[in-house]
């Protein structure tokens, strides 16, 4: 009898291992959801379906996994990442976005982003806020495909966060099923990570 395949292992290091600084503010391109959807529509007419990539960065506190989220203002949280350029690969695009959002602008601190597995795909059928973890069968021209990747952190990293944003470490138990606070994409990350085995590395 063939044994079941083992779960992929993710090393998770203590939050205290990491150093956090600041860098110049990175302003959002849109001031409202309506503006964002309007810009998406313009870009769709020029380039076709939007493809975006986002990173799941894991740390641990009290032996429980936490995910690093960027907070804009007092309420809105998002994963670091963003839209791919035309012809850009998912891995290179995600590394570029992570450098833009979280890396120090210095050759003394070269980032070492280790992009791992894609754990989820979300689809935006129309120019609306709602996204689904599948493309509805009647939709032949979806407007966006968003992919979430685990990015493996090394034991020590230096993060530089834009001054107008906050970087939060949010425990999985707070994210789980908390659609009202975090939205459907982020609140289902605990389920998507359930097939992984977390190796909690002490400092």
mmCIF file of C-alpha atoms in Angstrom:
data_model
loop_
_atom_site.group_PDB
_atom_site.id
_atom_site.type_symbol
_atom_site.label_atom_id
_atom_site.label_comp_id
_atom_site.label_asym_id
_atom_site.label_seq_id
_atom_site.Cartn_x
_atom_site.Cartn_y
_atom_site.Cartn_z
ATOM 1 C CA UNK A 1 0.000 0.000 0.000
ATOM 2 C CA UNK A 2 1.406 3.345 -1.000
ATOM 3 C CA UNK A 3 1.625 5.822 1.884
ATOM 4 C CA UNK A 4 -0.023 9.232 1.697
ATOM 5 C CA UNK A 5 2.308 11.995 0.512
ATOM 6 C CA UNK A 6 3.763 14.004 3.373
ATOM 7 C CA UNK A 7 2.683 17.594 3.903
ATOM 8 C CA UNK A 8 5.042 20.287 2.632
ATOM 9 C CA UNK A 9 7.008 21.871 5.479
ATOM 10 C CA UNK A 10 7.264 25.607 6.082
ATOM 11 C CA UNK A 11 9.845 26.918 8.542
ATOM 12 C CA UNK A 12 8.358 29.729 10.605
ATOM 13 C CA UNK A 13 10.683 31.964 12.626
ATOM 14 C CA UNK A 14 9.879 34.226 15.602
ATOM 15 C CA UNK A 15 8.678 37.746 14.866
ATOM 16 C CA UNK A 16 11.436 39.012 17.170
ATOM 17 C CA UNK A 17 14.050 37.734 14.681
ATOM 18 C CA UNK A 18 13.076 40.421 12.190
ATOM 19 C CA UNK A 19 13.993 44.093 12.081
ATOM 20 C CA UNK A 20 11.500 46.703 10.935
ATOM 21 C CA UNK A 21 12.314 50.192 9.673
ATOM 22 C CA UNK A 22 10.613 52.812 7.545
ATOM 23 C CA UNK A 23 11.125 54.343 4.113
ATOM 24 C CA UNK A 24 9.468 56.995 1.971
ATOM 25 C CA UNK A 25 5.684 56.933 1.775
ATOM 26 C CA UNK A 26 4.129 54.929 -1.046
ATOM 27 C CA UNK A 27 0.832 56.504 -1.935
ATOM 28 C CA UNK A 28 -2.080 54.469 -3.192
ATOM 29 C CA UNK A 29 -3.083 55.144 -6.799
ATOM 30 C CA UNK A 30 -6.776 55.243 -5.906
ATOM 31 C CA UNK A 31 -8.582 57.176 -3.196
ATOM 32 C CA UNK A 32 -11.712 54.995 -3.270
ATOM 33 C CA UNK A 33 -12.949 51.586 -4.375
ATOM 34 C CA UNK A 34 -14.871 53.239 -7.210
ATOM 35 C CA UNK A 35 -11.660 54.890 -8.468
ATOM 36 C CA UNK A 36 -9.851 51.568 -8.344
ATOM 37 C CA UNK A 37 -12.526 49.770 -10.358
ATOM 38 C CA UNK A 38 -12.596 52.619 -12.893
ATOM 39 C CA UNK A 39 -8.800 52.406 -13.329
ATOM 40 C CA UNK A 40 -9.087 48.640 -13.681
ATOM 41 C CA UNK A 41 -11.604 49.126 -16.481
ATOM 42 C CA UNK A 42 -9.279 51.498 -18.349
ATOM 43 C CA UNK A 43 -6.341 49.097 -17.987
ATOM 44 C CA UNK A 44 -8.490 46.179 -19.124
ATOM 45 C CA UNK A 45 -9.332 48.006 -22.354
ATOM 46 C CA UNK A 46 -5.603 48.500 -22.990
ATOM 47 C CA UNK A 47 -4.048 45.275 -21.694
ATOM 48 C CA UNK A 48 -6.798 42.706 -21.135
ATOM 49 C CA UNK A 49 -7.284 40.717 -17.959
ATOM 50 C CA UNK A 50 -5.400 41.954 -14.922
ATOM 51 C CA UNK A 51 -3.104 39.409 -13.273
ATOM 52 C CA UNK A 52 -2.025 40.152 -9.728
ATOM 53 C CA UNK A 53 0.192 38.303 -7.269
ATOM 54 C CA UNK A 54 0.314 38.555 -3.484
ATOM 55 C CA UNK A 55 2.618 37.140 -0.815
ATOM 56 C CA UNK A 56 1.827 35.170 2.318
ATOM 57 C CA UNK A 57 4.697 35.947 4.710
ATOM 58 C CA UNK A 58 4.647 33.840 7.879
ATOM 59 C CA UNK A 59 6.179 34.551 11.283
ATOM 60 C CA UNK A 60 5.371 33.057 14.671
ATOM 61 C CA UNK A 61 4.598 34.285 18.161
ATOM 62 C CA UNK A 62 3.780 31.942 21.076
ATOM 63 C CA UNK A 63 4.213 29.010 18.644
ATOM 64 C CA UNK A 64 1.269 30.161 16.528
ATOM 65 C CA UNK A 65 1.629 31.265 12.877
ATOM 66 C CA UNK A 66 1.031 34.933 12.095
ATOM 67 C CA UNK A 67 0.723 36.532 8.642
ATOM 68 C CA UNK A 68 2.259 39.899 7.800
ATOM 69 C CA UNK A 69 -0.353 42.327 6.447
ATOM 70 C CA UNK A 70 -0.012 45.915 5.299
ATOM 71 C CA UNK A 71 -2.541 48.243 6.899
ATOM 72 C CA UNK A 72 -3.710 51.345 5.049
ATOM 73 C CA UNK A 73 -5.348 53.922 7.295
ATOM 74 C CA UNK A 74 -7.098 52.508 10.345
ATOM 75 C CA UNK A 75 -9.086 49.647 8.871
ATOM 76 C CA UNK A 76 -8.072 48.298 5.443
ATOM 77 C CA UNK A 77 -5.523 45.450 5.373
ATOM 78 C CA UNK A 78 -3.947 43.772 2.371
ATOM 79 C CA UNK A 79 -1.260 41.277 1.472
ATOM 80 C CA UNK A 80 1.914 42.718 -0.055
ATOM 81 C CA UNK A 81 1.901 42.372 -3.827
ATOM 82 C CA UNK A 82 0.183 43.890 -6.826
ATOM 83 C CA UNK A 83 -0.384 43.851 -10.574
ATOM 84 C CA UNK A 84 2.001 42.187 -12.999
ATOM 85 C CA UNK A 85 3.394 44.147 -15.913
ATOM 86 C CA UNK A 86 2.539 42.791 -19.392
ATOM 87 C CA UNK A 87 4.807 39.823 -20.122
ATOM 88 C CA UNK A 88 6.219 39.688 -16.584
ATOM 89 C CA UNK A 89 6.456 36.286 -14.862
ATOM 90 C CA UNK A 90 4.556 35.703 -11.634
ATOM 91 C CA UNK A 91 7.710 35.025 -9.595
ATOM 92 C CA UNK A 92 9.648 38.039 -10.859
ATOM 93 C CA UNK A 93 6.616 40.280 -10.566
ATOM 94 C CA UNK A 94 6.007 39.245 -6.972
ATOM 95 C CA UNK A 95 9.672 39.824 -6.089
ATOM 96 C CA UNK A 96 9.474 43.294 -7.678
ATOM 97 C CA UNK A 97 6.340 44.139 -5.701
ATOM 98 C CA UNK A 98 7.841 42.861 -2.442
ATOM 99 C CA UNK A 99 10.942 45.006 -3.009
ATOM 100 C CA UNK A 100 8.733 48.017 -3.675
ATOM 101 C CA UNK A 101 6.589 47.432 -0.574
ATOM 102 C CA UNK A 102 9.004 45.995 1.991
ATOM 103 C CA UNK A 103 12.682 46.047 0.944
ATOM 104 C CA UNK A 104 15.329 48.556 1.997
ATOM 105 C CA UNK A 105 16.547 50.751 -0.838
ATOM 106 C CA UNK A 106 20.173 49.880 -0.139
ATOM 107 C CA UNK A 107 22.686 47.432 -1.664
ATOM 108 C CA UNK A 108 23.772 46.634 1.912
ATOM 109 C CA UNK A 109 20.458 44.851 2.513
ATOM 110 C CA UNK A 110 19.760 42.786 -0.615
ATOM 111 C CA UNK A 111 16.351 41.097 -0.309
ATOM 112 C CA UNK A 112 16.186 37.330 -0.485
ATOM 113 C CA UNK A 113 12.580 36.584 -1.459
ATOM 114 C CA UNK A 114 12.088 32.807 -1.759
ATOM 115 C CA UNK A 115 8.781 32.458 -3.591
ATOM 116 C CA UNK A 116 7.194 29.078 -2.954
ATOM 117 C CA UNK A 117 3.921 27.421 -3.871
ATOM 118 C CA UNK A 118 0.834 29.102 -5.234
ATOM 119 C CA UNK A 119 -1.812 28.300 -2.613
ATOM 120 C CA UNK A 120 -4.886 30.040 -4.064
ATOM 121 C CA UNK A 121 -6.376 31.611 -7.186
ATOM 122 C CA UNK A 122 -9.175 34.171 -7.061
ATOM 123 C CA UNK A 123 -11.175 35.490 -9.992
ATOM 124 C CA UNK A 124 -12.969 38.784 -10.574
ATOM 125 C CA UNK A 125 -15.715 38.137 -13.166
ATOM 126 C CA UNK A 126 -16.759 41.788 -13.574
ATOM 127 C CA UNK A 127 -15.666 45.291 -12.648
ATOM 128 C CA UNK A 128 -16.984 44.801 -9.130
ATOM 129 C CA UNK A 129 -15.426 44.175 -5.729
ATOM 130 C CA UNK A 130 -16.562 40.552 -5.441
ATOM 131 C CA UNK A 131 -14.032 37.789 -6.217
ATOM 132 C CA UNK A 132 -14.470 34.007 -6.284
ATOM 133 C CA UNK A 133 -12.052 31.091 -5.701
ATOM 134 C CA UNK A 134 -13.122 29.794 -9.121
ATOM 135 C CA UNK A 135 -14.085 31.339 -12.444
ATOM 136 C CA UNK A 136 -17.862 31.067 -12.926
ATOM 137 C CA UNK A 137 -18.577 28.888 -16.007
ATOM 138 C CA UNK A 138 -20.630 31.556 -17.798
ATOM 139 C CA UNK A 139 -17.763 34.076 -17.575
ATOM 140 C CA UNK A 140 -15.605 33.931 -20.694
ATOM 141 C CA UNK A 141 -13.695 37.175 -20.109
ATOM 142 C CA UNK A 142 -12.811 37.542 -16.413
ATOM 143 C CA UNK A 143 -11.404 40.911 -15.435
ATOM 144 C CA UNK A 144 -8.761 39.762 -12.945
ATOM 145 C CA UNK A 145 -6.959 36.644 -11.740
ATOM 146 C CA UNK A 146 -5.230 36.990 -8.363
ATOM 147 C CA UNK A 147 -2.725 34.381 -7.164
ATOM 148 C CA UNK A 148 -1.456 33.964 -3.606
ATOM 149 C CA UNK A 149 2.027 32.529 -3.017
ATOM 150 C CA UNK A 150 3.806 31.443 0.122
ATOM 151 C CA UNK A 151 7.079 33.348 0.380
ATOM 152 C CA UNK A 152 9.574 31.577 2.644
ATOM 153 C CA UNK A 153 11.368 33.953 4.979
ATOM 154 C CA UNK A 154 14.925 33.295 6.095
ATOM 155 C CA UNK A 155 15.857 33.376 9.768
ATOM 156 C CA UNK A 156 16.738 37.083 9.679
ATOM 157 C CA UNK A 157 15.261 39.795 7.475
ATOM 158 C CA UNK A 158 15.149 43.575 7.474
ATOM 159 C CA UNK A 159 11.859 45.091 6.358
ATOM 160 C CA UNK A 160 11.432 48.736 5.392
ATOM 161 C CA UNK A 161 7.780 49.783 5.528
ATOM 162 C CA UNK A 162 6.492 52.907 3.717
ATOM 163 C CA UNK A 163 5.776 55.638 6.282
ATOM 164 C CA UNK A 164 2.088 55.839 5.414
ATOM 165 C CA UNK A 165 1.541 52.110 5.995
ATOM 166 C CA UNK A 166 1.739 49.775 8.984
ATOM 167 C CA UNK A 167 2.967 46.195 8.907
ATOM 168 C CA UNK A 168 0.909 43.974 11.197
ATOM 169 C CA UNK A 169 1.517 40.386 12.309
ATOM 170 C CA UNK A 170 -1.970 38.873 12.521
ATOM 171 C CA UNK A 171 -2.520 35.373 14.007
ATOM 172 C CA UNK A 172 -4.281 32.742 11.922
ATOM 173 C CA UNK A 173 -6.997 32.374 14.560
ATOM 174 C CA UNK A 174 -7.949 36.032 14.093
ATOM 175 C CA UNK A 175 -8.081 35.734 10.308
ATOM 176 C CA UNK A 176 -10.100 32.516 10.233
ATOM 177 C CA UNK A 177 -13.631 33.128 8.947
ATOM 178 C CA UNK A 178 -13.326 36.860 9.749
ATOM 179 C CA UNK A 179 -14.739 38.021 6.408
ATOM 180 C CA UNK A 180 -16.186 41.209 7.842
ATOM 181 C CA UNK A 181 -12.793 42.466 8.997
ATOM 182 C CA UNK A 182 -10.425 41.049 6.368
ATOM 183 C CA UNK A 183 -12.547 40.126 3.336
ATOM 184 C CA UNK A 184 -12.935 36.696 1.700
ATOM 185 C CA UNK A 185 -9.411 36.378 0.288
ATOM 186 C CA UNK A 186 -7.446 36.970 3.503
ATOM 187 C CA UNK A 187 -9.946 35.320 5.850
ATOM 188 C CA UNK A 188 -9.673 31.983 4.012
ATOM 189 C CA UNK A 189 -5.849 31.818 4.149
ATOM 190 C CA UNK A 190 -5.934 29.583 7.276
ATOM 191 C CA UNK A 191 -7.850 26.932 5.292
ATOM 192 C CA UNK A 192 -5.444 27.221 2.360
ATOM 193 C CA UNK A 193 -2.468 26.715 4.675
ATOM 194 C CA UNK A 194 -3.975 23.713 6.483
ATOM 195 C CA UNK A 195 -2.201 21.252 4.181
ATOM 196 C CA UNK A 196 1.213 22.594 5.220
ATOM 197 C CA UNK A 197 3.220 21.437 8.193
ATOM 198 C CA UNK A 198 4.589 24.376 10.179
ATOM 199 C CA UNK A 199 8.028 23.930 11.699
ATOM 200 C CA UNK A 200 8.097 26.476 14.521
ATOM 201 C CA UNK A 201 11.767 27.428 14.803
ATOM 202 C CA UNK A 202 12.749 29.020 18.105
ATOM 203 C CA UNK A 203 15.182 31.943 18.070
#
